[in-house]
Short mmCIF file of C-alpha atoms and ligand atoms in Angstrom, two decimals:
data_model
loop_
_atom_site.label_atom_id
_atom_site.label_comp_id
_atom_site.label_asym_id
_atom_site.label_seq_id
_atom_site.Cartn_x
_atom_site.Cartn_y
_atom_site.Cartn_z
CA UNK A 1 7.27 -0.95 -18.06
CA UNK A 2 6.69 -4.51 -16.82
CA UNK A 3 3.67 -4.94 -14.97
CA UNK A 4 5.54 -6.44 -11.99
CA UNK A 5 7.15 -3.17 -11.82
CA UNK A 6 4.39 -0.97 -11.66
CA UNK A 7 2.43 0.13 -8.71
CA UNK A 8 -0.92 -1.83 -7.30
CA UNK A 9 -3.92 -1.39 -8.44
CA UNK A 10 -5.85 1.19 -6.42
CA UNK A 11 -2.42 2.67 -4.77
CA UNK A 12 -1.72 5.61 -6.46
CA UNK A 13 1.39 8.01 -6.47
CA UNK A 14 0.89 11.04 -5.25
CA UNK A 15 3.02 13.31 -7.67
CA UNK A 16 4.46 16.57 -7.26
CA UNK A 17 1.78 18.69 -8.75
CA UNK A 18 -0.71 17.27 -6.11
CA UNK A 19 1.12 17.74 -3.38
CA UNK A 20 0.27 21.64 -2.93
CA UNK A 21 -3.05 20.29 -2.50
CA UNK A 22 -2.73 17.58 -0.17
CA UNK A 23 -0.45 20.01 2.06
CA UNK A 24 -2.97 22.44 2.13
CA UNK A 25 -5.76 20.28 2.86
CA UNK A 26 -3.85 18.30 5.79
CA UNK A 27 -2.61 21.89 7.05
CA UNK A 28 -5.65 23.24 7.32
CA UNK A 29 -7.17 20.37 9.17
CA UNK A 30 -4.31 19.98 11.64
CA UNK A 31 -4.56 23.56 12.71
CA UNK A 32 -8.06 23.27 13.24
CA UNK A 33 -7.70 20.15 15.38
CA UNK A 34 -4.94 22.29 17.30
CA UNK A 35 -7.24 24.66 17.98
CA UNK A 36 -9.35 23.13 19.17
CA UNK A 37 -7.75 20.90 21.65
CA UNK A 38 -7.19 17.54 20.00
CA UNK A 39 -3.60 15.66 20.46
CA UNK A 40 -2.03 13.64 17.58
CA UNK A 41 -1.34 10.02 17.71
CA UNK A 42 0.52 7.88 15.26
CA UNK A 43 0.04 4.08 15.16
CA UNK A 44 1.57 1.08 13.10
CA UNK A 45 0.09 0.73 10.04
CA UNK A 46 0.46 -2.95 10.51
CA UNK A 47 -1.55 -5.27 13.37
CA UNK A 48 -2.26 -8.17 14.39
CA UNK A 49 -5.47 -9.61 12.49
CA UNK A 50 -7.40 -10.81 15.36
CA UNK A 51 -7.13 -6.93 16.56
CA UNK A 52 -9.72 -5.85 13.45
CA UNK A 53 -11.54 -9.02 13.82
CA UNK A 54 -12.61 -8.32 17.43
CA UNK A 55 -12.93 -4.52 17.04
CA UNK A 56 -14.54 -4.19 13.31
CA UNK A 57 -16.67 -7.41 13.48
CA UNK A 58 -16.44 -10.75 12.02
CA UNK A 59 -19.51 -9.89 9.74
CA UNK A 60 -18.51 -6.55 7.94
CA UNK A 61 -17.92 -5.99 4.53
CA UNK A 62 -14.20 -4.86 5.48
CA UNK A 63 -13.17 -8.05 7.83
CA UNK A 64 -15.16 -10.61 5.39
CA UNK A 65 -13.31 -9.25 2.35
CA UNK A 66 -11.42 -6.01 2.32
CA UNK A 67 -8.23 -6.44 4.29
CA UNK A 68 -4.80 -6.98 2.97
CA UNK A 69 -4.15 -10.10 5.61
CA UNK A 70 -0.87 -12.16 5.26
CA UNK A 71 1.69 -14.18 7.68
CA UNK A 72 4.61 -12.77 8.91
CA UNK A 73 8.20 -14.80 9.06
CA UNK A 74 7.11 -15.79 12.56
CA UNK A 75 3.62 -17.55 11.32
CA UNK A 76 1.88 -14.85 12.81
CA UNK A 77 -1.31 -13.45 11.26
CA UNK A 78 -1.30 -9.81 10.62
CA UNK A 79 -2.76 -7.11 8.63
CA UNK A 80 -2.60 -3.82 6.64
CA UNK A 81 -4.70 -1.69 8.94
CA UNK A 82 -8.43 -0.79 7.43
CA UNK A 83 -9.40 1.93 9.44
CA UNK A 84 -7.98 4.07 12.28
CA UNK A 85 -10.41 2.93 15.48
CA UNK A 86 -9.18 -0.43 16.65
CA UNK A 87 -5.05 0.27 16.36
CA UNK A 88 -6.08 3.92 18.23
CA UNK A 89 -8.27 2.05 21.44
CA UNK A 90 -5.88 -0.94 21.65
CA UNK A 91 -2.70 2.38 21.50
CA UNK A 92 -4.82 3.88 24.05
CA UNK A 93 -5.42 0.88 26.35
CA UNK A 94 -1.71 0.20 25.46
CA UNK A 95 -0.58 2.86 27.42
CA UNK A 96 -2.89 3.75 29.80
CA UNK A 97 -4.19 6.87 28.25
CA UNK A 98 -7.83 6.59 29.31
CA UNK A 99 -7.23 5.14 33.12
CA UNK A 100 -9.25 6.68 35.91
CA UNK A 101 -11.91 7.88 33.54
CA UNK A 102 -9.51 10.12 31.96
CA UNK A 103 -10.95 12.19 29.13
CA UNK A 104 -8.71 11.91 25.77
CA UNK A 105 -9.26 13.97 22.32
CA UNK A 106 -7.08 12.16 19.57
CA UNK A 107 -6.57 12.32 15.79
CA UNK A 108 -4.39 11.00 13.59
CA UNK A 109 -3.79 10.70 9.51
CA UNK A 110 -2.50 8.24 7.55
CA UNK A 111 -2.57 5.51 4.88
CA UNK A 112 -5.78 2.78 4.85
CA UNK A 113 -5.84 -0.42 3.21
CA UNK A 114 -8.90 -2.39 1.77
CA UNK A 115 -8.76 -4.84 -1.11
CA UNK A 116 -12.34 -2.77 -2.68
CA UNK A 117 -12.97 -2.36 -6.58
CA UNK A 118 -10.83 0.21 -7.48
CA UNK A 119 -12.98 3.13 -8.98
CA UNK A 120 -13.46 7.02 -8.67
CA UNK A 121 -13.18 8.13 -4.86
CA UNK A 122 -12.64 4.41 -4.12
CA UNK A 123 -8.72 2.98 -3.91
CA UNK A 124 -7.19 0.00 -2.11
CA UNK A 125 -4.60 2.19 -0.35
CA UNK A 126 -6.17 5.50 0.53
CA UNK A 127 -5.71 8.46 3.28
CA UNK A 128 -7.77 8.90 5.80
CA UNK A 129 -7.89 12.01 9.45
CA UNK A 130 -9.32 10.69 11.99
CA UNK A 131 -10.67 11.78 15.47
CA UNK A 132 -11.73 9.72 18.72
CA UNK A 133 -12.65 10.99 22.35
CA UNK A 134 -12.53 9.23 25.06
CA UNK A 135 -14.49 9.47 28.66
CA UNK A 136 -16.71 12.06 27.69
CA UNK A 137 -19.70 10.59 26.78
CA UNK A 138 -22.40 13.39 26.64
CA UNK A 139 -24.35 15.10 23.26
CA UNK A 140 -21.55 18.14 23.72
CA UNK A 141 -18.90 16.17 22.48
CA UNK A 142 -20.59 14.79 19.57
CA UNK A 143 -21.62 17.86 18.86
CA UNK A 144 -18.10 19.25 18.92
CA UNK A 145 -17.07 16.51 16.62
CA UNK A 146 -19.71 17.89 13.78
CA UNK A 147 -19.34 22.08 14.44
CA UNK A 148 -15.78 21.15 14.01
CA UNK A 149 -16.07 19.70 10.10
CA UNK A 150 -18.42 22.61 9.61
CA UNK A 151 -16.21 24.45 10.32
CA UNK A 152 -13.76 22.87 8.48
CA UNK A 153 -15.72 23.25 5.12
CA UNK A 154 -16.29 26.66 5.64
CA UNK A 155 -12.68 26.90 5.96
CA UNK A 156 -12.07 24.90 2.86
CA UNK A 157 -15.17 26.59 0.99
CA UNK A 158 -17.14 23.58 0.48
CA UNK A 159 -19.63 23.92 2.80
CA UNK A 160 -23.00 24.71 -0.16
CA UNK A 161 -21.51 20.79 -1.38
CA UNK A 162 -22.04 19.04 1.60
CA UNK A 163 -25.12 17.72 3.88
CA UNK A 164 -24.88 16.36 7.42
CA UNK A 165 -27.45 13.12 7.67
CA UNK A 166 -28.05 11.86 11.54
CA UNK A 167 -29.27 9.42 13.30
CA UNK A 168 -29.14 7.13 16.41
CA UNK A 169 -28.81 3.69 16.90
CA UNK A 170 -29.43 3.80 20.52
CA UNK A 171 -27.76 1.48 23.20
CA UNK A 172 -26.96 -1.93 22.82
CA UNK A 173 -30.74 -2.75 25.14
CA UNK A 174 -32.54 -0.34 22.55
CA UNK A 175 -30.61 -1.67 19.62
CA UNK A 176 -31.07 -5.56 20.84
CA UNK A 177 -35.24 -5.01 21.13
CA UNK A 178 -34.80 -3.33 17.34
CA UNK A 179 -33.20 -6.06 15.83
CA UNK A 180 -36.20 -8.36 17.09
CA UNK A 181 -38.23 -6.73 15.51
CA UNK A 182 -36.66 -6.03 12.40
CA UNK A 183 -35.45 -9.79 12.36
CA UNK A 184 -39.26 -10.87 12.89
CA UNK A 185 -40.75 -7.95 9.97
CA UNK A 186 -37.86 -8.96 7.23
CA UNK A 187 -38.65 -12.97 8.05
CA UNK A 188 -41.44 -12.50 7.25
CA UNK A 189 -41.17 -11.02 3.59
CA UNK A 190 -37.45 -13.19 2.80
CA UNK A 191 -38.48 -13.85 -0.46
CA UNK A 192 -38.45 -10.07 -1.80
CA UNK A 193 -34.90 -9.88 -0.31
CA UNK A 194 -31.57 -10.07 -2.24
CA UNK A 195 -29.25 -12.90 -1.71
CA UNK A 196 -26.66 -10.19 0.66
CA UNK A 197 -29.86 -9.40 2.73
CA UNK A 198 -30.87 -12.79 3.29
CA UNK A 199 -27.17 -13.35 4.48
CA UNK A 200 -27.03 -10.04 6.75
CA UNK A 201 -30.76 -11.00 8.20
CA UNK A 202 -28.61 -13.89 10.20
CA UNK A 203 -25.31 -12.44 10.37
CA UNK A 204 -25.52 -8.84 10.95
CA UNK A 205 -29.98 -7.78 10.22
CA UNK A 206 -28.89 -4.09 10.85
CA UNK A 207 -26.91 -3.87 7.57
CA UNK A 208 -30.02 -4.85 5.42
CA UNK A 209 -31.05 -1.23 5.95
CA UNK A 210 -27.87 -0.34 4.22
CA UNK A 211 -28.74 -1.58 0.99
CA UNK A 212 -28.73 -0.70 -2.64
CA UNK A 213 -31.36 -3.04 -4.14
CA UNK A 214 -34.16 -2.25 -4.79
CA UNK A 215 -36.43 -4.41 -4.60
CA UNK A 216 -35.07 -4.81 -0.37
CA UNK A 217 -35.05 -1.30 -0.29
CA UNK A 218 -38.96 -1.10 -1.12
CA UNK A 219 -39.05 -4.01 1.79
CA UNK A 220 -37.83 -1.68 4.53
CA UNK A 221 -40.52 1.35 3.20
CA UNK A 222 -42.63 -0.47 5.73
CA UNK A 223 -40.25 -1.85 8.62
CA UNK A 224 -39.72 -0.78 11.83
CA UNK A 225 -38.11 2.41 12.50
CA UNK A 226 -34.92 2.62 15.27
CA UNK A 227 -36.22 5.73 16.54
CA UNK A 228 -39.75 3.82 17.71
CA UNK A 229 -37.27 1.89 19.70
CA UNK A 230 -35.08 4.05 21.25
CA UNK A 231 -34.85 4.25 25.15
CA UNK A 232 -35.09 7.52 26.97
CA UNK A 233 -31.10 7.71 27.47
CA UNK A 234 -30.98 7.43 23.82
CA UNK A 235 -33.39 9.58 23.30
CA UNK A 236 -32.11 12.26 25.03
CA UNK A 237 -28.94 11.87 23.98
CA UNK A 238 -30.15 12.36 20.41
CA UNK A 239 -32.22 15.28 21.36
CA UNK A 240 -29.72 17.20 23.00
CA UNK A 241 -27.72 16.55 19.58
CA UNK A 242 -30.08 17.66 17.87
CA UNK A 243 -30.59 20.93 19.99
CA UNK A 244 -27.00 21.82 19.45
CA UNK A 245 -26.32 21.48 16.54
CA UNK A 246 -29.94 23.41 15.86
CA UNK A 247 -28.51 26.73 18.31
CA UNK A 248 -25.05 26.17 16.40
CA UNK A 249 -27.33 26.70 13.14
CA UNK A 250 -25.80 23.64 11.70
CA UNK A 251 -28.47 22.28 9.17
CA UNK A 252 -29.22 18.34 9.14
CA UNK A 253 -31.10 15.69 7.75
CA UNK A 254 -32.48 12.69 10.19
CA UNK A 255 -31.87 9.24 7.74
CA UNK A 256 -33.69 6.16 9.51
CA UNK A 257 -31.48 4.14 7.44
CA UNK A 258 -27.98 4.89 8.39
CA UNK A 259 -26.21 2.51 10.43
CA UNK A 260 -22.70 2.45 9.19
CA UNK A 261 -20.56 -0.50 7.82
CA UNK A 262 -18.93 -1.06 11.32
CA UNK A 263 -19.96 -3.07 14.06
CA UNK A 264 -18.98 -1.12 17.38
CA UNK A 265 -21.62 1.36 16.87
CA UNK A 266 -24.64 3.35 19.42
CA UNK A 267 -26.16 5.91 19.77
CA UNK A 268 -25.35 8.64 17.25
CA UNK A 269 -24.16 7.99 13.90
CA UNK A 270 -23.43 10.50 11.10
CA UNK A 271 -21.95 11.29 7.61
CA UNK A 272 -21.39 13.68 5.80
CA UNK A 273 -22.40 13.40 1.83
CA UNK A 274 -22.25 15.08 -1.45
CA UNK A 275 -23.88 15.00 -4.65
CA UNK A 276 -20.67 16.19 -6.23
CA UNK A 277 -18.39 13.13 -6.16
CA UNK A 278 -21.23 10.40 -7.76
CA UNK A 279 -20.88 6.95 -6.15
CA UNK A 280 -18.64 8.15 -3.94
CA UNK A 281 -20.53 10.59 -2.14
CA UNK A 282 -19.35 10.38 1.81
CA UNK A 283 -16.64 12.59 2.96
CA UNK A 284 -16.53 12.14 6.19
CA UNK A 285 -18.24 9.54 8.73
CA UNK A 286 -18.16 8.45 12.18
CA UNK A 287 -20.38 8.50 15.66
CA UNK A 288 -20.08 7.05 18.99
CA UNK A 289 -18.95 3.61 20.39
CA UNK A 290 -19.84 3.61 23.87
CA UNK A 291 -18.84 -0.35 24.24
CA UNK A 292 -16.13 -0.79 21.99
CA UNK A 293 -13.06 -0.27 24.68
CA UNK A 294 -14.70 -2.75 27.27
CA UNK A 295 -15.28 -5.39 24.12
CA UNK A 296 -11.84 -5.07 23.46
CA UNK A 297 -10.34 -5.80 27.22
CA UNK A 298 -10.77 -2.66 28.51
CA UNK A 299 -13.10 -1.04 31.16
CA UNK A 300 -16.26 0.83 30.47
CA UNK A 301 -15.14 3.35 28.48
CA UNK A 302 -17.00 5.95 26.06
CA UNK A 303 -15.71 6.57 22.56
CA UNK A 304 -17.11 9.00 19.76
CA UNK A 305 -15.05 9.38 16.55
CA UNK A 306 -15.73 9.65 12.96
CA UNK A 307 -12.84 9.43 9.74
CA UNK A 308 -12.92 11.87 6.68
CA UNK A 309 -11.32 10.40 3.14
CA UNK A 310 -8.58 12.57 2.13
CA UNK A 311 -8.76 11.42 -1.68
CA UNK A 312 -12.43 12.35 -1.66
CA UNK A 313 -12.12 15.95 -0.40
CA UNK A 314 -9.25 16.45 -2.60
CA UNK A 315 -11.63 15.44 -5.24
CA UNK A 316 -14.13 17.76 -4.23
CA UNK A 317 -11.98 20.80 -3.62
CA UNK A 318 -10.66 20.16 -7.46
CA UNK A 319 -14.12 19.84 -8.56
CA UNK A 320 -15.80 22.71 -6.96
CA UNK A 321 -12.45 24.66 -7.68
CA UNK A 322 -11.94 25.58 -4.24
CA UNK A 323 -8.45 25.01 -5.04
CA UNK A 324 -6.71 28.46 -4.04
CA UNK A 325 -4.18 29.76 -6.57
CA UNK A 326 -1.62 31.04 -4.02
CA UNK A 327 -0.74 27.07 -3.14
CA UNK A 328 1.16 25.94 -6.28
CA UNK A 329 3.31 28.60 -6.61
CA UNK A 330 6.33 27.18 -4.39
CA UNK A 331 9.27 29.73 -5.67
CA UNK A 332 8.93 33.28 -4.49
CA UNK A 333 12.76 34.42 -5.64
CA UNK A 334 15.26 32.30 -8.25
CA UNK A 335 18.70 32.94 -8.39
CA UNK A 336 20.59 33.14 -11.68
CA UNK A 337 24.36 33.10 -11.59
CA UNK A 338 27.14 33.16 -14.29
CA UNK A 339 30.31 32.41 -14.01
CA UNK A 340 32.41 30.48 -11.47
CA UNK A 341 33.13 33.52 -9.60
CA UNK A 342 29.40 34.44 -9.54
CA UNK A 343 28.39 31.41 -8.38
CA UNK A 344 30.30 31.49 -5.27
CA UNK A 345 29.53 34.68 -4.12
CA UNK A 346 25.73 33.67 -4.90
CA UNK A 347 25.50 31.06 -3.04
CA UNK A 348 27.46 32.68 -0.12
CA UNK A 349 24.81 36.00 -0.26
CA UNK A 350 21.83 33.39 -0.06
CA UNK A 351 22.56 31.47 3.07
CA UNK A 352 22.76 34.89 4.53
CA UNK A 353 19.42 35.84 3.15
CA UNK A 354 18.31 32.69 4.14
CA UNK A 355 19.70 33.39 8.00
CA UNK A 356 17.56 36.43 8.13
CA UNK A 357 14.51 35.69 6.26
CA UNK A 358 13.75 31.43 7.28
CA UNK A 359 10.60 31.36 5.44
CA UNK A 360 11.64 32.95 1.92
CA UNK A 361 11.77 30.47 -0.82
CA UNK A 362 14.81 30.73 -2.57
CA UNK A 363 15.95 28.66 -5.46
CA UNK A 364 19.05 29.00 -6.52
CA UNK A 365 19.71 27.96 -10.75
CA UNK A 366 22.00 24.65 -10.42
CA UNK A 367 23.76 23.67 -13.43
CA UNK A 368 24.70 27.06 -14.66
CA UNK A 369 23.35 28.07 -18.35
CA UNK A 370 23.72 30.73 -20.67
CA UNK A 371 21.55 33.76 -19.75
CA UNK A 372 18.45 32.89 -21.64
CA UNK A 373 18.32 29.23 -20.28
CA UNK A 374 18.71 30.46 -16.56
CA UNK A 375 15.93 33.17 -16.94
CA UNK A 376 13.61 30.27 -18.78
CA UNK A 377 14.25 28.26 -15.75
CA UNK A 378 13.38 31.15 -13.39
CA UNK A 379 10.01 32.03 -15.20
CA UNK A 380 8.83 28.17 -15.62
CA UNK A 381 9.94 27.86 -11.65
CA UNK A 382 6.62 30.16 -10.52
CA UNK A 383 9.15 32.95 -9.07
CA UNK A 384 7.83 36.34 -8.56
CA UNK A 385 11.49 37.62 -8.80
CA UNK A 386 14.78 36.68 -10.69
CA UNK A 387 18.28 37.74 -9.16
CA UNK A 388 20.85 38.09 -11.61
CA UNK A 389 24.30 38.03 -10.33
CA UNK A 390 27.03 38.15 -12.98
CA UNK A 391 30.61 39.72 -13.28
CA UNK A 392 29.94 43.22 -13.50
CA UNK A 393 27.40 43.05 -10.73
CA UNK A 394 29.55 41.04 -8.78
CA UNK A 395 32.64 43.84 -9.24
CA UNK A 396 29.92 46.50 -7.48
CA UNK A 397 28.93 43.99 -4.72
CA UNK A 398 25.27 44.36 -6.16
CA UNK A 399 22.69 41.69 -7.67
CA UNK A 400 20.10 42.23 -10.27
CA UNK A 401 16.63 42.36 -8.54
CA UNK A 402 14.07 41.24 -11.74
CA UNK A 403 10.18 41.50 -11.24
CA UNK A 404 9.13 38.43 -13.60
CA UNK A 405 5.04 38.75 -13.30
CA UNK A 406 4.85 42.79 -14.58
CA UNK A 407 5.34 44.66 -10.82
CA UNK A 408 7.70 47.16 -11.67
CA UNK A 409 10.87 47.60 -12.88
CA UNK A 410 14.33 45.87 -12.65
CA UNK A 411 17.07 47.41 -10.31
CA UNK A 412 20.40 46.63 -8.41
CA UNK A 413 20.26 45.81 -4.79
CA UNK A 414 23.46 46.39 -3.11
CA UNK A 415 24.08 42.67 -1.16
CA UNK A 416 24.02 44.15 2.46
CA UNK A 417 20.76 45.71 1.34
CA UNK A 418 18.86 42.21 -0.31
CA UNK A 419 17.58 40.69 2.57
CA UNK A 420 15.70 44.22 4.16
CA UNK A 421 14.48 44.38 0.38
CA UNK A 422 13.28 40.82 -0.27
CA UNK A 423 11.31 41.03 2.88
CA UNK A 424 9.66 44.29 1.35
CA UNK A 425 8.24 42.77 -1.63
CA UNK A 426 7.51 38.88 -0.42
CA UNK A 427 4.63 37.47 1.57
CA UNK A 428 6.14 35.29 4.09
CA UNK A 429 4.68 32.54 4.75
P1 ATP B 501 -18.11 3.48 1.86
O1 ATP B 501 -19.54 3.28 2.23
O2 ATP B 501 -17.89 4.59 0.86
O3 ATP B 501 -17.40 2.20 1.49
P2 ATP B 501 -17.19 3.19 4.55
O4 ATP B 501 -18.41 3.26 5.36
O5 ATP B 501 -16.58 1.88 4.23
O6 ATP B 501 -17.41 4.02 3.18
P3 ATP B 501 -15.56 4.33 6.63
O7 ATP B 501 -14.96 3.07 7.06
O8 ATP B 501 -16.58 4.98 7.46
O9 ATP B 501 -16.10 4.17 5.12
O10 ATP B 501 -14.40 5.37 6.33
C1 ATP B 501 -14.57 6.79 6.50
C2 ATP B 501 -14.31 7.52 5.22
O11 ATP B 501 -13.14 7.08 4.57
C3 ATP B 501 -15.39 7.33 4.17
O12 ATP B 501 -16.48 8.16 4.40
C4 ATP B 501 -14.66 7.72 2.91
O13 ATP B 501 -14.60 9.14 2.79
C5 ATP B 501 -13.28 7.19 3.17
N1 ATP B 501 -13.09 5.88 2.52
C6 ATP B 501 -13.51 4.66 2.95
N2 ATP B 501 -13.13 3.70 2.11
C7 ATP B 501 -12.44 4.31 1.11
C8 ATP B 501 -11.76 3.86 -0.06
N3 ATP B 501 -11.70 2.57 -0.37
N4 ATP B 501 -11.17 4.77 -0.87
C9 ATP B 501 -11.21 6.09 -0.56
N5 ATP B 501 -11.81 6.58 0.54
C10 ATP B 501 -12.42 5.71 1.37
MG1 MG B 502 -16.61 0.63 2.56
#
């Protein structure tokens, strides 16, 4: 196939014998969110560019050289979104959702877009869920946000593969008398840093903590810490954090060094990493961004969110097989008719089944086929059961009821009888 005609690098297909997965995974996250009060939202994929520019930063990695930005047939500037946060406040400001002070508790899912080295766990178009709350701007709710994904890999069986690191970068004062002195410490040793380091110490000093060489990492052994500079509202913001997640028995690790890639955040930041994935290793990854609404034209609002990668706890799931076995069987009953006569009267008795049992799935054989064809079909399908419906059963109004993984034996099922019977012997769903 010409390349021209292929997909882009670092969008992948998701095929068929993924989906299962996927469904599962998304499933099991949206009735979690259900329960525990969170409302969908669904927003463009596509924005203005100034929009990520004001939110994100000017000086992150993703605004300096991840997004997919291009003109429109008006001359405008827009672009693929990178992340769920800015389109979400500017849908909420939008509309009015947080006026008065009103608390919201939002998610959504759906396709991101950075132009990144396409690798393992890494992709140009990839799948993120996403939470934010709104007007509630105490430790409870960012505690909420983390029992929640605990629970989540308990529910998905990956909880032994994951650690919870913490910490706080306090409120913009706290923050603003950190940087000082971090600006002043890594001055004063610029030599030892790397060329991105020496860039970040103007544009963005908070990032050089983020870094991968070593030579600044053995810099910062000796720098100031954030939590020597933390205020008492940040303080006890963190600590009652910390208490809650300590009486929900959620275990954590404090890391000095996190900051996150994004501008808008204070106080608490967090991810969640394994050792499973290599590189790759966050799964999920958030805190709060108590001045993000007002610095994008709203009033003082709170905000507190965080984003999981889809593609990375699919990854993880397949790799710890916590994949269960029940999900990729999609066929619980195939239908095998022959003869013209047969075929009618098949499809006729399964739209009745269908009436009185909505959740069975039942696959009827299309493009007829000799007897051992059909019952090929019906055994490469997944099915737990094959009906056979041919002349003679159709002369006695019956259908051939076929156990095809070894539970029991094969019998006729008068028609009126199939549905009470089928609901018997299949789980539904
Ligand atoms: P990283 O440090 O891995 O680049 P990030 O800090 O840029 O991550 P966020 O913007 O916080 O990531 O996004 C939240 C989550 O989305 C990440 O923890 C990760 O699971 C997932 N994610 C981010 N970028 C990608 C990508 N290019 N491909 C796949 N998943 C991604
Ligand atoms: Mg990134």
């Amino acid at each position: 196939m010409s390349k021209s005609l292929q997909a882009i690098r670092g969008m992948n297909d998701i095929l068929p014998e993924q989906t299962p997965l996927w469904r599962y995974f998304e499933g099991t996250v949206a009735r979690l969110l259900d329960n525990y009060g969170y409302k969908q939202i669904r927003m463009p994929i596509v924005e203005f560019t100034e929009l990520f520019k004001r939110s994100i930063g000017e000086v992150t990695d993703i605004v300096e050289k991840e997004m997919y930005t291009f003109e429109d047939r008006n001359g405008d500037s827009l672009t693929l979104r990178p992340e769920g946060t800015a389109a979400c406040v500017r849908a909420v400001l939008e509309h009015g959702l947080t006026g008065g002070g009103q608390p919201q508790k939002l998610w959504y899912i759906g396709p991101m877009f950075r132009h990144e080295r396409p690798q393992k766990g890494r992709y140009r178009q990839f799948h993120q869920i996403g939470l934010e709350v709104f007007n509630l701007d105490g430790p409870d709710i960012d505690a909420e946000l983390i029992v929640l994904t605990w629970r989540l890999w308990g529910q998905l069986g990956i909880r032994d593969a994951v650690k919870l690191e913490l910490n706080s970068l306090g409120t913009s004062e706290s923050r603003g008398r950190y940087r000082v002195a971090l600006v002043e410490y890594l001055s004063a040793h610029l030599d030892k840093l790397d060329e991105d380091s020496q860039r970040r110490l103007k544009t963005n000093p908070l990032r050089v903590l983020d870094t991968k060489n070593a030579d600044t990492q053995a810099v910062l052994v000796n720098a100031p810490k954030m939590a020597d500079y933390l205020d008492d509202e940040s303080r006890t913001h963190f600590e009652g954090l910390k208490a809650r997640l300590d009486a929900a028995g959620i275990p954590y690790v404090i890391n000095p060094k996190l900051v996150r890639g994004l501008d808008y955040y204070s106080k608490t930041v967090f991810e969640w990493v394994t050792d499973k994935l290599g590189a790759q290793g966050t799964v999920c990854a958030g805190g709060r961004y108590d001045g993000l609404v007002e610095q994008m034209g709203g009033k003082p609002t709170t905000g507190v969110g965080f984003a999981m990668g889809i593609e990375r706890l699919i990854l993880l799931l397949e790799t710890l097989g916590q994949v269960p076995e029940e999900i990729s069987r999609q066929v619980d009953v195939y239908l095998c008719a022959f003869g013209d006569a047969a075929e009618l009267a098949a499809l006729a008795l399964s739209e009745k089944v269908r009436d009185q049992l909505p959740n069975l799935r039942l696959q009827i054989n299309a493009g007829a086929g000799s007897f051992k064809s059909q019952f090929k079909k019906a055994d490469k399908s997944g099915a737990l059961y094959a009906l056979i419906l041919g002349e003679d059963e159709l002369a006695q109004q019956v259908i051939g009821f076929k156990p095809l993984r070894g539970q029991g034996e094969q019998q006729n099922i008068a028609f009126d009888a199939l549905a009470a019977h089928l609901a018997t012997c299949v789980v539904q769903g």
